[in-house]
Structure formats: C-alpha cells, structure tokens
Short mmCIF file of C-alpha atoms in Angstrom, two decimals:
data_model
loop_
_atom_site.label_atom_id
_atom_site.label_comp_id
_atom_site.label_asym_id
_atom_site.label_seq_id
_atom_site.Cartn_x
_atom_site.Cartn_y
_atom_site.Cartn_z
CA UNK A 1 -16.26 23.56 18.34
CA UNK A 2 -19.82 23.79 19.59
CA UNK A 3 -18.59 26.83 22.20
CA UNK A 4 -16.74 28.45 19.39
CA UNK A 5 -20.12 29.28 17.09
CA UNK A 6 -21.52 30.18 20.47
CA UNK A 7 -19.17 32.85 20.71
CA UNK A 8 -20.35 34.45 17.35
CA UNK A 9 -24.48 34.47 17.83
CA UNK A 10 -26.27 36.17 14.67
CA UNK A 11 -23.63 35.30 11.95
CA UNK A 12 -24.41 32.65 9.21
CA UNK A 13 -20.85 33.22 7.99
CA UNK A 14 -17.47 33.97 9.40
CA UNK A 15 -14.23 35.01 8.71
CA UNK A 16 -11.29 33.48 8.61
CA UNK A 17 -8.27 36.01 10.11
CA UNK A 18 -5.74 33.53 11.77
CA UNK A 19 -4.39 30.07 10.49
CA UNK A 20 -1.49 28.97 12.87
CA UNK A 21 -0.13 25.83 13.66
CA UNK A 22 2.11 25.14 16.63
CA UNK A 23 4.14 21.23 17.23
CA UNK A 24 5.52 21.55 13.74
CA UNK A 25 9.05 21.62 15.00
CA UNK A 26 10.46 19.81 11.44
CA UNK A 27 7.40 20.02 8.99
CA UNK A 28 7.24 23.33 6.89
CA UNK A 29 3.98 25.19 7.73
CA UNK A 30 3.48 25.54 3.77
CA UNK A 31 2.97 21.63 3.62
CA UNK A 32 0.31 21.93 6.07
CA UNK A 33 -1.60 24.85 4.11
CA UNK A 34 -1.79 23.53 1.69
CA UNK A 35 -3.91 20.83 2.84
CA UNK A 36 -6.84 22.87 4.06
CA UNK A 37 -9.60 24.15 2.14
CA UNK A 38 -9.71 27.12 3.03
CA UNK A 39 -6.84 30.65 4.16
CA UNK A 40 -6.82 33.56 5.65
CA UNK A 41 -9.41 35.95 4.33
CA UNK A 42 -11.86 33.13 3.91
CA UNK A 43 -15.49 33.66 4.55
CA UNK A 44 -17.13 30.06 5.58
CA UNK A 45 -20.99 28.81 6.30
CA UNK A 46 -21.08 29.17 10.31
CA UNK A 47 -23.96 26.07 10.28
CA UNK A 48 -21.36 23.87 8.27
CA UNK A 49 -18.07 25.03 10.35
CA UNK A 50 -17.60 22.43 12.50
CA UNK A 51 -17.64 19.65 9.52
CA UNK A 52 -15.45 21.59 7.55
CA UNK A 53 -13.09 22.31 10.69
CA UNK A 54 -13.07 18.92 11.44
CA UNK A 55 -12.46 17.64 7.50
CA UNK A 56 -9.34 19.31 7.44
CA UNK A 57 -8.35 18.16 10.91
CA UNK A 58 -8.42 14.36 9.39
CA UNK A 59 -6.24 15.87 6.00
CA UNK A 60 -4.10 17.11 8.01
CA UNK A 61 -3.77 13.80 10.74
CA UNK A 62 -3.65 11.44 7.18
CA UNK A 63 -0.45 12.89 5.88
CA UNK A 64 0.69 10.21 8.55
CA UNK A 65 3.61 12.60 9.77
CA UNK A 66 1.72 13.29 12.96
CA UNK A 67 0.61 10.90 16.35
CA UNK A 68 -2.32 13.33 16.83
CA UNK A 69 -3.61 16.57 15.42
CA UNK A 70 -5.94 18.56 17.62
CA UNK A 71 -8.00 21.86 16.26
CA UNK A 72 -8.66 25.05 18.68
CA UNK A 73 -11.07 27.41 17.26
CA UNK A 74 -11.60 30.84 18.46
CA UNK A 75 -14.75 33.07 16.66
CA UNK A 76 -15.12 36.59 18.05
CA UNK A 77 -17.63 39.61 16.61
CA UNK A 78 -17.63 37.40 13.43
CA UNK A 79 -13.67 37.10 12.80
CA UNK A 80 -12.07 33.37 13.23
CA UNK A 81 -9.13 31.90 14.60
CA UNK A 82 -8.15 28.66 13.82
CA UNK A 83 -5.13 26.78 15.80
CA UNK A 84 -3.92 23.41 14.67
CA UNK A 85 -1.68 21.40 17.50
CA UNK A 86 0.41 18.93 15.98
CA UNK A 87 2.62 16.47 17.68
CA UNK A 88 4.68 15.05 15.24
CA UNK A 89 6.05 11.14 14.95
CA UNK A 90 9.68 10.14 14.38
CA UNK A 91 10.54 10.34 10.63
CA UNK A 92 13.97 7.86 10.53
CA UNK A 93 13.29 4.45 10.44
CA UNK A 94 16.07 2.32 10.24
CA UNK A 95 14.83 -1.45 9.81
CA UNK A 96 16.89 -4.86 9.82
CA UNK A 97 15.70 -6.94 7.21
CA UNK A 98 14.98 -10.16 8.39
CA UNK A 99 12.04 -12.12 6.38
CA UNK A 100 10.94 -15.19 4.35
CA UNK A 101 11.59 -15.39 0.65
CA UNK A 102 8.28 -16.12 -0.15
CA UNK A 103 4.68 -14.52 -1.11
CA UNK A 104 2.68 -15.45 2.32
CA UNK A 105 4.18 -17.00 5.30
CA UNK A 106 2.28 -20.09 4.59
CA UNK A 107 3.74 -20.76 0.98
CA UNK A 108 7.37 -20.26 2.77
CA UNK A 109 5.87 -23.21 5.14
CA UNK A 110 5.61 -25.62 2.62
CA UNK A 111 8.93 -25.41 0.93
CA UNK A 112 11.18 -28.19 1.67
CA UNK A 113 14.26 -25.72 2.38
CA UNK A 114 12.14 -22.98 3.91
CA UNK A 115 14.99 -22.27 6.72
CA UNK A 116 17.48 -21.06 3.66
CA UNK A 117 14.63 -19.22 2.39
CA UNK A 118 15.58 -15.88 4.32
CA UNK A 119 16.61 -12.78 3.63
CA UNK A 120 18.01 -9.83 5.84
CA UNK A 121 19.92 -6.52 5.33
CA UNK A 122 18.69 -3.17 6.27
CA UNK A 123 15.79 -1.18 5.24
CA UNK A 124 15.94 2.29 5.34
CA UNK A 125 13.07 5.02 5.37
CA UNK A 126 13.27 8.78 5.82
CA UNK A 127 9.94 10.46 6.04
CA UNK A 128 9.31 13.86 5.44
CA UNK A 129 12.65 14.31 4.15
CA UNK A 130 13.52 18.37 4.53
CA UNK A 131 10.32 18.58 6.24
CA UNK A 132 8.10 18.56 2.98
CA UNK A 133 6.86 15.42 3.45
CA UNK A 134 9.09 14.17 0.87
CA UNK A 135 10.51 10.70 1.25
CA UNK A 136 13.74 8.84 0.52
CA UNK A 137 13.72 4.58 0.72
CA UNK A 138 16.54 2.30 0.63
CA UNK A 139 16.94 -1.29 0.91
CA UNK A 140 20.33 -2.90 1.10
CA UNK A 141 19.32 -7.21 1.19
CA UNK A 142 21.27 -9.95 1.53
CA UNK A 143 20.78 -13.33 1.51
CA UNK A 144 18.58 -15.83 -0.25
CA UNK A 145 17.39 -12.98 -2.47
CA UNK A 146 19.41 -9.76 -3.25
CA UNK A 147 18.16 -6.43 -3.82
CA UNK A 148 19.59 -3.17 -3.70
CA UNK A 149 16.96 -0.34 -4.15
CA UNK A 150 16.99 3.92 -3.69
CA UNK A 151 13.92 5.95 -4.39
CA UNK A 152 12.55 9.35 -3.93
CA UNK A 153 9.38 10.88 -3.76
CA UNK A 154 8.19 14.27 -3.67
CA UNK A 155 4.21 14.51 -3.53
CA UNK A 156 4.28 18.30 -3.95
CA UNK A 157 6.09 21.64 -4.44
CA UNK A 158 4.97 25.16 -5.02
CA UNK A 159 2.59 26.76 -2.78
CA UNK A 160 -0.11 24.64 -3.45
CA UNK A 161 2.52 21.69 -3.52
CA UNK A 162 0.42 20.48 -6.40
CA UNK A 163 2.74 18.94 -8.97
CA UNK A 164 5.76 16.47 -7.85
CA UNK A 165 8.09 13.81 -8.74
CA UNK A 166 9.38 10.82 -8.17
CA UNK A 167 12.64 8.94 -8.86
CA UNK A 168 14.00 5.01 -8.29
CA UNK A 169 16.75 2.59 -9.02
CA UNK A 170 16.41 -1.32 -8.60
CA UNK A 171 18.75 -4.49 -8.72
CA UNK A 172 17.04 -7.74 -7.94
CA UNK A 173 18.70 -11.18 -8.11
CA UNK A 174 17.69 -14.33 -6.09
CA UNK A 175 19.03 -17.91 -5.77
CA UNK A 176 15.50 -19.82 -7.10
CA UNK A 177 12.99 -18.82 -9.19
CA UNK A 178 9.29 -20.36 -9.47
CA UNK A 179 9.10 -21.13 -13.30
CA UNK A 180 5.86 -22.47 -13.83
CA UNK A 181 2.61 -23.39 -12.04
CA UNK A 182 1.94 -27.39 -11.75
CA UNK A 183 -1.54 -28.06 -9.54
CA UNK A 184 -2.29 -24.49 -8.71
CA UNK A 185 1.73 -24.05 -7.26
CA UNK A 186 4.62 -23.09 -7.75
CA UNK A 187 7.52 -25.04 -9.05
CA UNK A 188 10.85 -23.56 -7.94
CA UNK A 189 13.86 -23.72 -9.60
CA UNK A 190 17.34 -23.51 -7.48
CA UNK A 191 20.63 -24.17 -9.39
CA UNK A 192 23.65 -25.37 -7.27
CA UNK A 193 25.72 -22.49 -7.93
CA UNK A 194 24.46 -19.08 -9.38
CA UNK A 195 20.94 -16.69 -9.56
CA UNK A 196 18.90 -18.13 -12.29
CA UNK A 197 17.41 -14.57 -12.57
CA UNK A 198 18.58 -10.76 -12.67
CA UNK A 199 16.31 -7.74 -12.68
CA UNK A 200 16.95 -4.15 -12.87
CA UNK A 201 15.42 -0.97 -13.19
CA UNK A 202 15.09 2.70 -13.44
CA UNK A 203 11.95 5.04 -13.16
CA UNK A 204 11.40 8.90 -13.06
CA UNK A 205 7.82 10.29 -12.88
CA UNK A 206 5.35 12.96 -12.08
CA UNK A 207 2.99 13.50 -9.55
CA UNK A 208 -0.35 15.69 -9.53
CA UNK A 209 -2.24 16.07 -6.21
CA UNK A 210 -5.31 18.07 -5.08
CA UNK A 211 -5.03 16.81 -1.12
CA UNK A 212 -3.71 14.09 0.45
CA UNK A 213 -6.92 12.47 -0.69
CA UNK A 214 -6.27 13.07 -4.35
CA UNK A 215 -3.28 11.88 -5.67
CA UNK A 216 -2.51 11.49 -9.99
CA UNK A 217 1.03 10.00 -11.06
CA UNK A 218 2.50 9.95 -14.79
CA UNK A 219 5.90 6.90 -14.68
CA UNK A 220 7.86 6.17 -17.30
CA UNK A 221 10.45 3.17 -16.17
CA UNK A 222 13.00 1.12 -18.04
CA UNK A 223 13.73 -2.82 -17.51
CA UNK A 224 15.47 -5.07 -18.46
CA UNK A 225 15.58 -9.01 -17.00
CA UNK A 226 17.22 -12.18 -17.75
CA UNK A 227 17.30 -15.49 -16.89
CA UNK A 228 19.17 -18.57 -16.79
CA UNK A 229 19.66 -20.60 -19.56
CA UNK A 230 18.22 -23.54 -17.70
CA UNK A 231 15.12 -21.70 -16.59
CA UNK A 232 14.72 -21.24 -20.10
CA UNK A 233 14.48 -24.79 -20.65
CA UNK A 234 12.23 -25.74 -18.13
CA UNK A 235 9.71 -23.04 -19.40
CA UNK A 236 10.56 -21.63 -23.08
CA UNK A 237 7.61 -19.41 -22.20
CA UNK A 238 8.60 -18.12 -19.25
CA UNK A 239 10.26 -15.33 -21.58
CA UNK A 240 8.49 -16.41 -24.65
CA UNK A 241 12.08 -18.25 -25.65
CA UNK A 242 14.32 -15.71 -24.71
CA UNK A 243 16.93 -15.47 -22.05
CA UNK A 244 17.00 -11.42 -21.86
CA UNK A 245 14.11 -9.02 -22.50
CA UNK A 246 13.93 -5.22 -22.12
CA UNK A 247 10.84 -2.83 -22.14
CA UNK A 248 9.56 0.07 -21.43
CA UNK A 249 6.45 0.57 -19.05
CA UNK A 250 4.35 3.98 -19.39
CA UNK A 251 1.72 3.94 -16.43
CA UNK A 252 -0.75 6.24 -15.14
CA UNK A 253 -2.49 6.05 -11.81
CA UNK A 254 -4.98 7.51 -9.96
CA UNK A 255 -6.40 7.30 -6.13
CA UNK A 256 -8.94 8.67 -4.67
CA UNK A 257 -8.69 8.01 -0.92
CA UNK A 258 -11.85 9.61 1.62
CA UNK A 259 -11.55 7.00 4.46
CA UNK A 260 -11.73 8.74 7.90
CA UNK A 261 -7.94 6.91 8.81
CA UNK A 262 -5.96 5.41 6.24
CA UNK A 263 -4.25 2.22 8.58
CA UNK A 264 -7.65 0.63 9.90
CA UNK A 265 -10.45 2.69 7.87
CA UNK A 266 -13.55 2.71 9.59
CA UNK A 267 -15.58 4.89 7.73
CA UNK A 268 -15.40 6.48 3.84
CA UNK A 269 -14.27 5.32 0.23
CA UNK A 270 -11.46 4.32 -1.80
CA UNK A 271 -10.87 4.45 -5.17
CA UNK A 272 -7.92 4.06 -7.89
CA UNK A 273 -7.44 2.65 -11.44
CA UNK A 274 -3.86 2.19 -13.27
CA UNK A 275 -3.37 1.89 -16.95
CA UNK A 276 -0.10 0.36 -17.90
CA UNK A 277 1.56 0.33 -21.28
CA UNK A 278 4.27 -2.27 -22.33
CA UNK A 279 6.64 -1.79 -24.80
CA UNK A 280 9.23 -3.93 -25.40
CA UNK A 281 12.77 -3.44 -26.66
CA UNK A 282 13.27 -6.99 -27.92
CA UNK A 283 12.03 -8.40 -30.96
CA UNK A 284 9.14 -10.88 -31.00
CA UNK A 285 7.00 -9.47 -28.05
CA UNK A 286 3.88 -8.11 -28.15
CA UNK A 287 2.98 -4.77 -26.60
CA UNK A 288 0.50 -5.41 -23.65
CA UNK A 289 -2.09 -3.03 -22.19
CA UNK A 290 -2.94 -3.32 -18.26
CA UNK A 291 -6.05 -2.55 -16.53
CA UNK A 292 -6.43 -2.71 -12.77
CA UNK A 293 -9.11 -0.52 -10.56
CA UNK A 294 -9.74 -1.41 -7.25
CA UNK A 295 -13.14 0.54 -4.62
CA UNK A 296 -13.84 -0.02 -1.21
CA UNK A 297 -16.14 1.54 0.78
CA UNK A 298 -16.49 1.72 4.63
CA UNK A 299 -19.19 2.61 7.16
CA UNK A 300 -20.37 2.38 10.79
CA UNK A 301 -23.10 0.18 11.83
CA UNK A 302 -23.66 1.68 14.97
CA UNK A 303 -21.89 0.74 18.09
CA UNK A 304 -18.76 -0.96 17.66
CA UNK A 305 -19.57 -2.27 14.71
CA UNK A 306 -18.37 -1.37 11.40
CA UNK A 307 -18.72 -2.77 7.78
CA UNK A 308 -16.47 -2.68 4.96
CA UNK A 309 -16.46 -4.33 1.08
CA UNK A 310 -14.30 -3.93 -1.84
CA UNK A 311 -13.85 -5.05 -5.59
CA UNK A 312 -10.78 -5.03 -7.76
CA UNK A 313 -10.17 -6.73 -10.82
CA UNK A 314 -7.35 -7.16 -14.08
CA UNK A 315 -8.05 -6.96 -17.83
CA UNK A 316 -4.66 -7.49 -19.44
CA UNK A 317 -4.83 -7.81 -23.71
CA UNK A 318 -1.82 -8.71 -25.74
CA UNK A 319 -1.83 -11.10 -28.99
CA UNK A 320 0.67 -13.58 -26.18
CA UNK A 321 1.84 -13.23 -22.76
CA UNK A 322 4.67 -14.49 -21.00
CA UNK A 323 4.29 -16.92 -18.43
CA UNK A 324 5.97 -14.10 -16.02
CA UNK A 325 3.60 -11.69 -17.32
CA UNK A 326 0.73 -14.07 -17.35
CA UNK A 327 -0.62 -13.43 -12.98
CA UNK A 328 -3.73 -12.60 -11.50
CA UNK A 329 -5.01 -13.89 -7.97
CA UNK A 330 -2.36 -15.56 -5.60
CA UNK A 331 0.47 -12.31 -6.01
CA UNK A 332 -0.29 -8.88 -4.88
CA UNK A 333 -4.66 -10.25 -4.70
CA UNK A 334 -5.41 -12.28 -3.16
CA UNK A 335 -8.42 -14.66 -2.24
CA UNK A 336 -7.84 -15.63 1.77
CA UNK A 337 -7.76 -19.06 2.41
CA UNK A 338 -5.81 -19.81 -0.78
CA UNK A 339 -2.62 -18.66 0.35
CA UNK A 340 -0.35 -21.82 -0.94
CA UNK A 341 -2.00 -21.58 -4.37
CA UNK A 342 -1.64 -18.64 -7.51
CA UNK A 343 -4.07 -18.69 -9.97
CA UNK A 344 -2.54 -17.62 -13.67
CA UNK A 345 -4.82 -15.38 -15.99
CA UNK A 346 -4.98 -12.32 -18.00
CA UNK A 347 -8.31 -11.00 -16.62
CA UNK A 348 -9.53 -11.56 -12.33
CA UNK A 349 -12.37 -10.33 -10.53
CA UNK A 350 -11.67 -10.04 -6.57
CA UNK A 351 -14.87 -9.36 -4.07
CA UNK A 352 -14.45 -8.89 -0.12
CA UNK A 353 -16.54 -7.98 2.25
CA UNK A 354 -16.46 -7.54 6.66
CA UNK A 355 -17.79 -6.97 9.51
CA UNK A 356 -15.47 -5.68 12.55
CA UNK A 357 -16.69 -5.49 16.06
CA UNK A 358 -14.29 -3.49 18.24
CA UNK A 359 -12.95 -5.84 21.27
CA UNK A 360 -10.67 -3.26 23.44
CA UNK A 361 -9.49 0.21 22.79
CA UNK A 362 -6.45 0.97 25.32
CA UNK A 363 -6.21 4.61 23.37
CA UNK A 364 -2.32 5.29 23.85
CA UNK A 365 -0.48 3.57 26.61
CA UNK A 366 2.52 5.88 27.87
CA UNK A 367 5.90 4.29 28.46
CA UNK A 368 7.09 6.41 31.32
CA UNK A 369 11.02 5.22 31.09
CA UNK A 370 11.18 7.32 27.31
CA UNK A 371 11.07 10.87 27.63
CA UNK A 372 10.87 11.23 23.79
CA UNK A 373 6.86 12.18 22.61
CA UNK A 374 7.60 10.53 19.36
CA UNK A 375 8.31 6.99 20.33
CA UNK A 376 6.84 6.61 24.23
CA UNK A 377 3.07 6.74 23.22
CA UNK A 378 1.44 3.43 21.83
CA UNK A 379 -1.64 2.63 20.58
CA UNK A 380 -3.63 -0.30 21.02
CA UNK A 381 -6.72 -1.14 19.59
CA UNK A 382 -8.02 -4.83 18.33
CA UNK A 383 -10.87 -5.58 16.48
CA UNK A 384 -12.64 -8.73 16.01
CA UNK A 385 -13.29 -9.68 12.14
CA UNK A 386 -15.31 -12.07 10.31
CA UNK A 387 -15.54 -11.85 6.52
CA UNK A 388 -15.79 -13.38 3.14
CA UNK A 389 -13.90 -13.30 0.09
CA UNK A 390 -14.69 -14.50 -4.11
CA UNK A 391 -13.00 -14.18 -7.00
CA UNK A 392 -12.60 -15.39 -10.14
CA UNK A 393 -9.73 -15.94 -13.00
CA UNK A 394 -10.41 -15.48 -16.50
CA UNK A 395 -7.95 -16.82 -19.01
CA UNK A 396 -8.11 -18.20 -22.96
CA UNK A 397 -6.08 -21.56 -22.20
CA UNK A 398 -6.00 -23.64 -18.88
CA UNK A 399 -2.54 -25.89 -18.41
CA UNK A 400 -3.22 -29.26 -17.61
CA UNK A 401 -3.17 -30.16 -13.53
CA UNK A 402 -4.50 -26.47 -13.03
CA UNK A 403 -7.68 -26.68 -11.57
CA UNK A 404 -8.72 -23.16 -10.24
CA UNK A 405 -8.63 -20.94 -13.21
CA UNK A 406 -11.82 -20.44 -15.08
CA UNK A 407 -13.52 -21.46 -11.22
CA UNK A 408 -15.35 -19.52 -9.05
CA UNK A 409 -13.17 -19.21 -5.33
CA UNK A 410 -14.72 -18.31 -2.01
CA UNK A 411 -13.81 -18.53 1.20
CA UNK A 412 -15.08 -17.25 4.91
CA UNK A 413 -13.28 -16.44 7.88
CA UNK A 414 -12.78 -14.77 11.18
CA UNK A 415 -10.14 -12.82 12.68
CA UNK A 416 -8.60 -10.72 14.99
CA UNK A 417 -7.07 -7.65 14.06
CA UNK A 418 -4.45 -5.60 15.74
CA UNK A 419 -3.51 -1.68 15.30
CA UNK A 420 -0.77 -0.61 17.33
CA UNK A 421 2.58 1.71 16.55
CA UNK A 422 3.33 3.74 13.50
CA UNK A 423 -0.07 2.94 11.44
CA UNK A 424 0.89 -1.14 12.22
CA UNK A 425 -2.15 -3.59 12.11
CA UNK A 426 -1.19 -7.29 12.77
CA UNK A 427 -4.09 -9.95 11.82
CA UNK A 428 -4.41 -13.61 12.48
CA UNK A 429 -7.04 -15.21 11.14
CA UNK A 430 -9.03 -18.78 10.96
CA UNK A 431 -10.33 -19.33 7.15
CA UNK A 432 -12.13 -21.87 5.54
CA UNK A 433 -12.65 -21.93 1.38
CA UNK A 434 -14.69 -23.90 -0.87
CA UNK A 435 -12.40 -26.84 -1.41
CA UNK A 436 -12.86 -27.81 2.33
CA UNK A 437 -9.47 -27.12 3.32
CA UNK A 438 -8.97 -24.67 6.54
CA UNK A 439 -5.79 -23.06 8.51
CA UNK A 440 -4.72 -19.99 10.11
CA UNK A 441 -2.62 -17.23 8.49
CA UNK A 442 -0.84 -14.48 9.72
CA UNK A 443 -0.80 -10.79 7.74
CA UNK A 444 0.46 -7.50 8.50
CA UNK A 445 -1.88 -5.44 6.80
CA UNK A 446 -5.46 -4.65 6.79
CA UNK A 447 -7.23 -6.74 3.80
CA UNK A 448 -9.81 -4.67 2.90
#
C-alpha cells in the first residue's frame, strides 16, 4: 500500500478508474461491489487510502465465502487501480448429525439415560447458493429428537443487494421433554411409548442491509405446539392449562457487527437488539413483548494480548407467562460454570469479560496429498483465555427449591481456545463459580 501512494507524489486525492477482482470463479462480482465503499469514478483522501483500502479488504474477507482476500493497488499520474484476489472456500457442506440431546454437554452428563440421549441424521448447508451469497439449510434428524427443517436466505438483491428475504419450515418432536425446574434443573419427562411434544413452524421475512456489517430483518412466523396430555398434568402451566397453543411472532432485529474477524474477534464492536411481539391464536393468553440487546467490544492490549467484554440482557412483560415461555440464563445465555443449572425469569442481565494471550499461530498448514485450494489449507491458531462472567435473573415469583433466581451469579475461569477450519473455534475450559463448585466444559464457539 505504502509503495502505491509513493507512486502518486503531490496528490491529496486520487481517482478511482479500475475495480477488478480475480479468484471469484462461483461468486458474482456484483456481490462483491457492493460491499465496498467506494466505484469507479471515485475520488478518495490519498492520506486516508490505505485505511479505507484495507476496510473494505476485511468486508469483503467477512462475507466468510473466502479463505483469504488479498488487495493490489496500483496509483499512476493520480488515476487508481484497485485489484482484489480472492480464493474462495468450499460452499457444500454435507454434515452427519451425530450429537447429544441436551443444552451443554455437561447437562447430557448427568442424565441417567444419557447414551439414548442422541440424535443423528444429516445436516445440510449450501453457501452462496447461485453465487449471491444466498444460502439454503436443511436438517433431516433422527433419533431421540426429530426434526425436519428447510430454510432460505437471501441477504441482498439489486445492485446494491440492499433489501432481501428469507424463508423457513420446521417440524420438531422429541421423546422427553423437561417440564419444570425443581433445584435450579430440569425435570424430564419420557413416556414409554410416544413424543410428549410436537412443534411446527413457518416464517417468511425481509432483510435490509447496508454491508455485511449492517444487517436489519422484519419476520413474521406462525406456530403452533402441543403437548401431551400427561405433560399437562405434571405442569398445568407449562401451557397455562392447555394442551395446544398457536401464535403469531412479529420480530425485528438489528446487528451491528465492526469486529476485525467475525470467528475469533480480536479487535472492534458488536451490537444488536430484537423486539419480539406475541400474539396468540388461542384464547386465554396474554400477548407478550420481548426485549433482548446484546454489545461487545474488543481491543488489543499490545502484544499478544487482547481484551474483550460484553453485556446482554431480557425484559419480557406480559400480565402471565408460560412456564415454556418463562427462560432467561441457562438456554441460549449463559453464565459459565453453571452449565447443569437454568435459571427461570422474565428479565436477566449477563456481563463477561477476557483476556486472551495468543499461545501458537501455525498460520495455514498445507496438506500436500489434496490438490483442491478449498479444503487442503488449515488454520491453526490457539489462544490462552482467562475470564469472568455475572449475571443476574429478575423474576416476580420464585418456586420453592429454586435457589438462583433473584441471586447474583459469578464465576471465573481459564481456557484454551482453538480456531482452526471453516471459521471453527473449539474451547475447553477450567471454571470455578460462587457456589464453590468447579469442572471443565467443552464449547464450540467463542463466548464472548
């Protein structure tokens, strides 16, 4: 970059007279324009270029269709040439489905049957489907739970590829259900014969994006559940005394993403809110109103070290909830070091924070037998984590035996964390919360 403004001595601006792109044997060239900032017949700030270059370099790379993007930038007599080099990943992922029927791997641990606890099938993802970056997901399970799932999404069309939609179908059924919450767990229901519960669903919405970075969506989805009559008894509330319920959801979500990577960010921010509406088609339920927002933000220390925190948190308001409706830490947040416990609650509060030293950096390791550029070059970087997490439920009525709503929870914890293939990180972590009690856990995602 430095030898490119070199080449254009006196100018304070420059030109922009080439964009071209070469590597994009499958992806349109009209997804990747629309990306950048800035076209042909452009002028930019010469003292800001290399930024700016390099900005749109990292949109570009975070569309996650690509192993590497590299940027080539000739300036001559004022006019610029900008060359983006792509080499792009494979797009067909065929999966088998083999995994526990259970939240965390240590909650599946603890059950007494965990071995029938398993699912498996076949999940199937096609990435930038037409080369658009549109794409198609399918999951055909079997097993302990069933679920049989298509969607579609399309972030963008148009030139711009500013407005999109989306599209999904869902059948769920499993062979237990966890019907209540005695001491801070679950209790799990499992007939003899049968699925004590049945969900389905159908959704259709539309997206608005700016960049990759900026991303609006508008759903409107349809639902209806039901459950056993036996679950019923064990828990009238579970459905607030019904067997079948149907609704409507109305939801609209926001993100604002400016971390430098989106796998293992390093550096940048995060934001996004949801509002959810709930109306239902059965008698006797309340609408509810849903509030989540969740911002992290990430920066280097200097060296290999590199700091990250976030907050998220839940206001749900309805005259009565459902005991299904009725979740806050424990599901999709998550306190570490409470993994075999779910806190109930309308309203939760959720604080992290971490420090991550980088251990080894093996950049990409070449597998000479494959010939194919997609698949033969692996990453492998690990990190070494330490960290601490708090939250806190908020909810009108306790139920007796439950001792961690309405408490504060913290925990603190070290870790080692793995990115590797396709955007993977692997953790495994020691973590020790304010109860006293300790273990390792294993996650395939990064926390923060």
């Amino acid at each position: 970059m430095a030898q490119a403004l070199l080449a254009c001595p006196g100018y304070s601006s420059v030109r922009v007279v080439s964009l071209l792109f070469v590597g994009n044997e499958k992806t349109k060239e009209q997804i990747l324009r629309a990306e950048l900032d800035f076209q042909e017949g452009d002028t930019l700030n010469a003292t800001k270029l290399a930024r700016r270059i390099e900005l749109n370099r990292r949109r570009i790379f975070n569309l996650q269709l690509f192993h590497q993007v590299l940027v080539e930038v000739v300036c001559r007599n004022g006019d610029l040439t900008v060359l983006f080099s792509v080499q792009e990943r494979w797009y067909t992922f065929p999966v088998p489905i083999l995994s526990i029927a259970d939240r965390n791997f240590r909650a599946w641990a603890d059950r007494s049957d965990k071995w029938r606890r398993v699912d498996y099938g076949l999940h199937l993802t096609r990435k930038n489907f037409r080369g658009r970056n549109e794409e198609l997901r399918g999951n055909l399970q079997l097993g302990f739970n069933r679920k049989y799932e298509l969607f579609y999404e399309a972030p963008g069309y148009g030139r711009r590829r500013r407005v999109g939609v989306g599209f999904g179908v869902s059948y769920y059924k499993a062979r237990a259900l966890d019907y209540a919450t005695v001491d801070d767990r679950l209790a799990t229901f499992r007939p003899q014969n049968g699925f004590p519960i049945e969900r389905r669903y159908v959704t259709a919405g539309l997206r608005w994006r700016r960049t990759v970075r900026l991303l609006t969506a508008f759903d409107v989805s349809y639902h209806r559940e039901l459950i056993s009559d036996s679950v019923n008894l064990l828990n009238p509330d579970y459905y607030l005394g019904r067997t079948t319920r149907e609704y409507l959801d109305f939801s609209l979500f926001g993100v604002l993403n400016q971390r430098n990577t989106f796998a293992y960010p390093l550096t940048g921010r995060y934001a996004q809110a949801q509002v959810v509406y709930r109306r239902f088609l059965t008698n006797g339920s309340p609408p509810q109103v849903s509030l989540k927002a969740r911002y992290a933000h990430y920066a280097s220390l200097g060296g290999n070290f590199y700091y990250s925190a976030a907050t998220q948190g839940q206001l749900r308001f309805s005259r009565r909830l459902s005991y299904a409706d009725n979740r806050a830490l424990g599901y999709d947040a998550l306190v570490r070091g409470y993994d075999p416990y779910v806190v109930d609650g309308r309203h939760y509060i959720l604080l992290q924070q971490g420090v991550s030293y980088r251990l080894f950096d093996a950049g990409r390791l070449q597998l000479q037998e494959i010939d194919n550029p997609k698949i033969n070059s692996i990453p492998l970087i690990l990190y070494l984590n330490t960290f601490t997490d708090a939250g806190y439920v908020s909810t009108p009525s306790v139920v007796a035996g439950n001792q961690l709503p309405e408490r504060l929870l913290a925990s603190i914890g070290v870790g080692l964390h793995l990115v590797t293939y396709y955007d993977r990180v692997f953790t495994l972590e020691y973590t020790r919360n304010i109860r006293g009690q300790g273990g390792f856990f294993l996650r395939s995602e990064f926390p923060i």
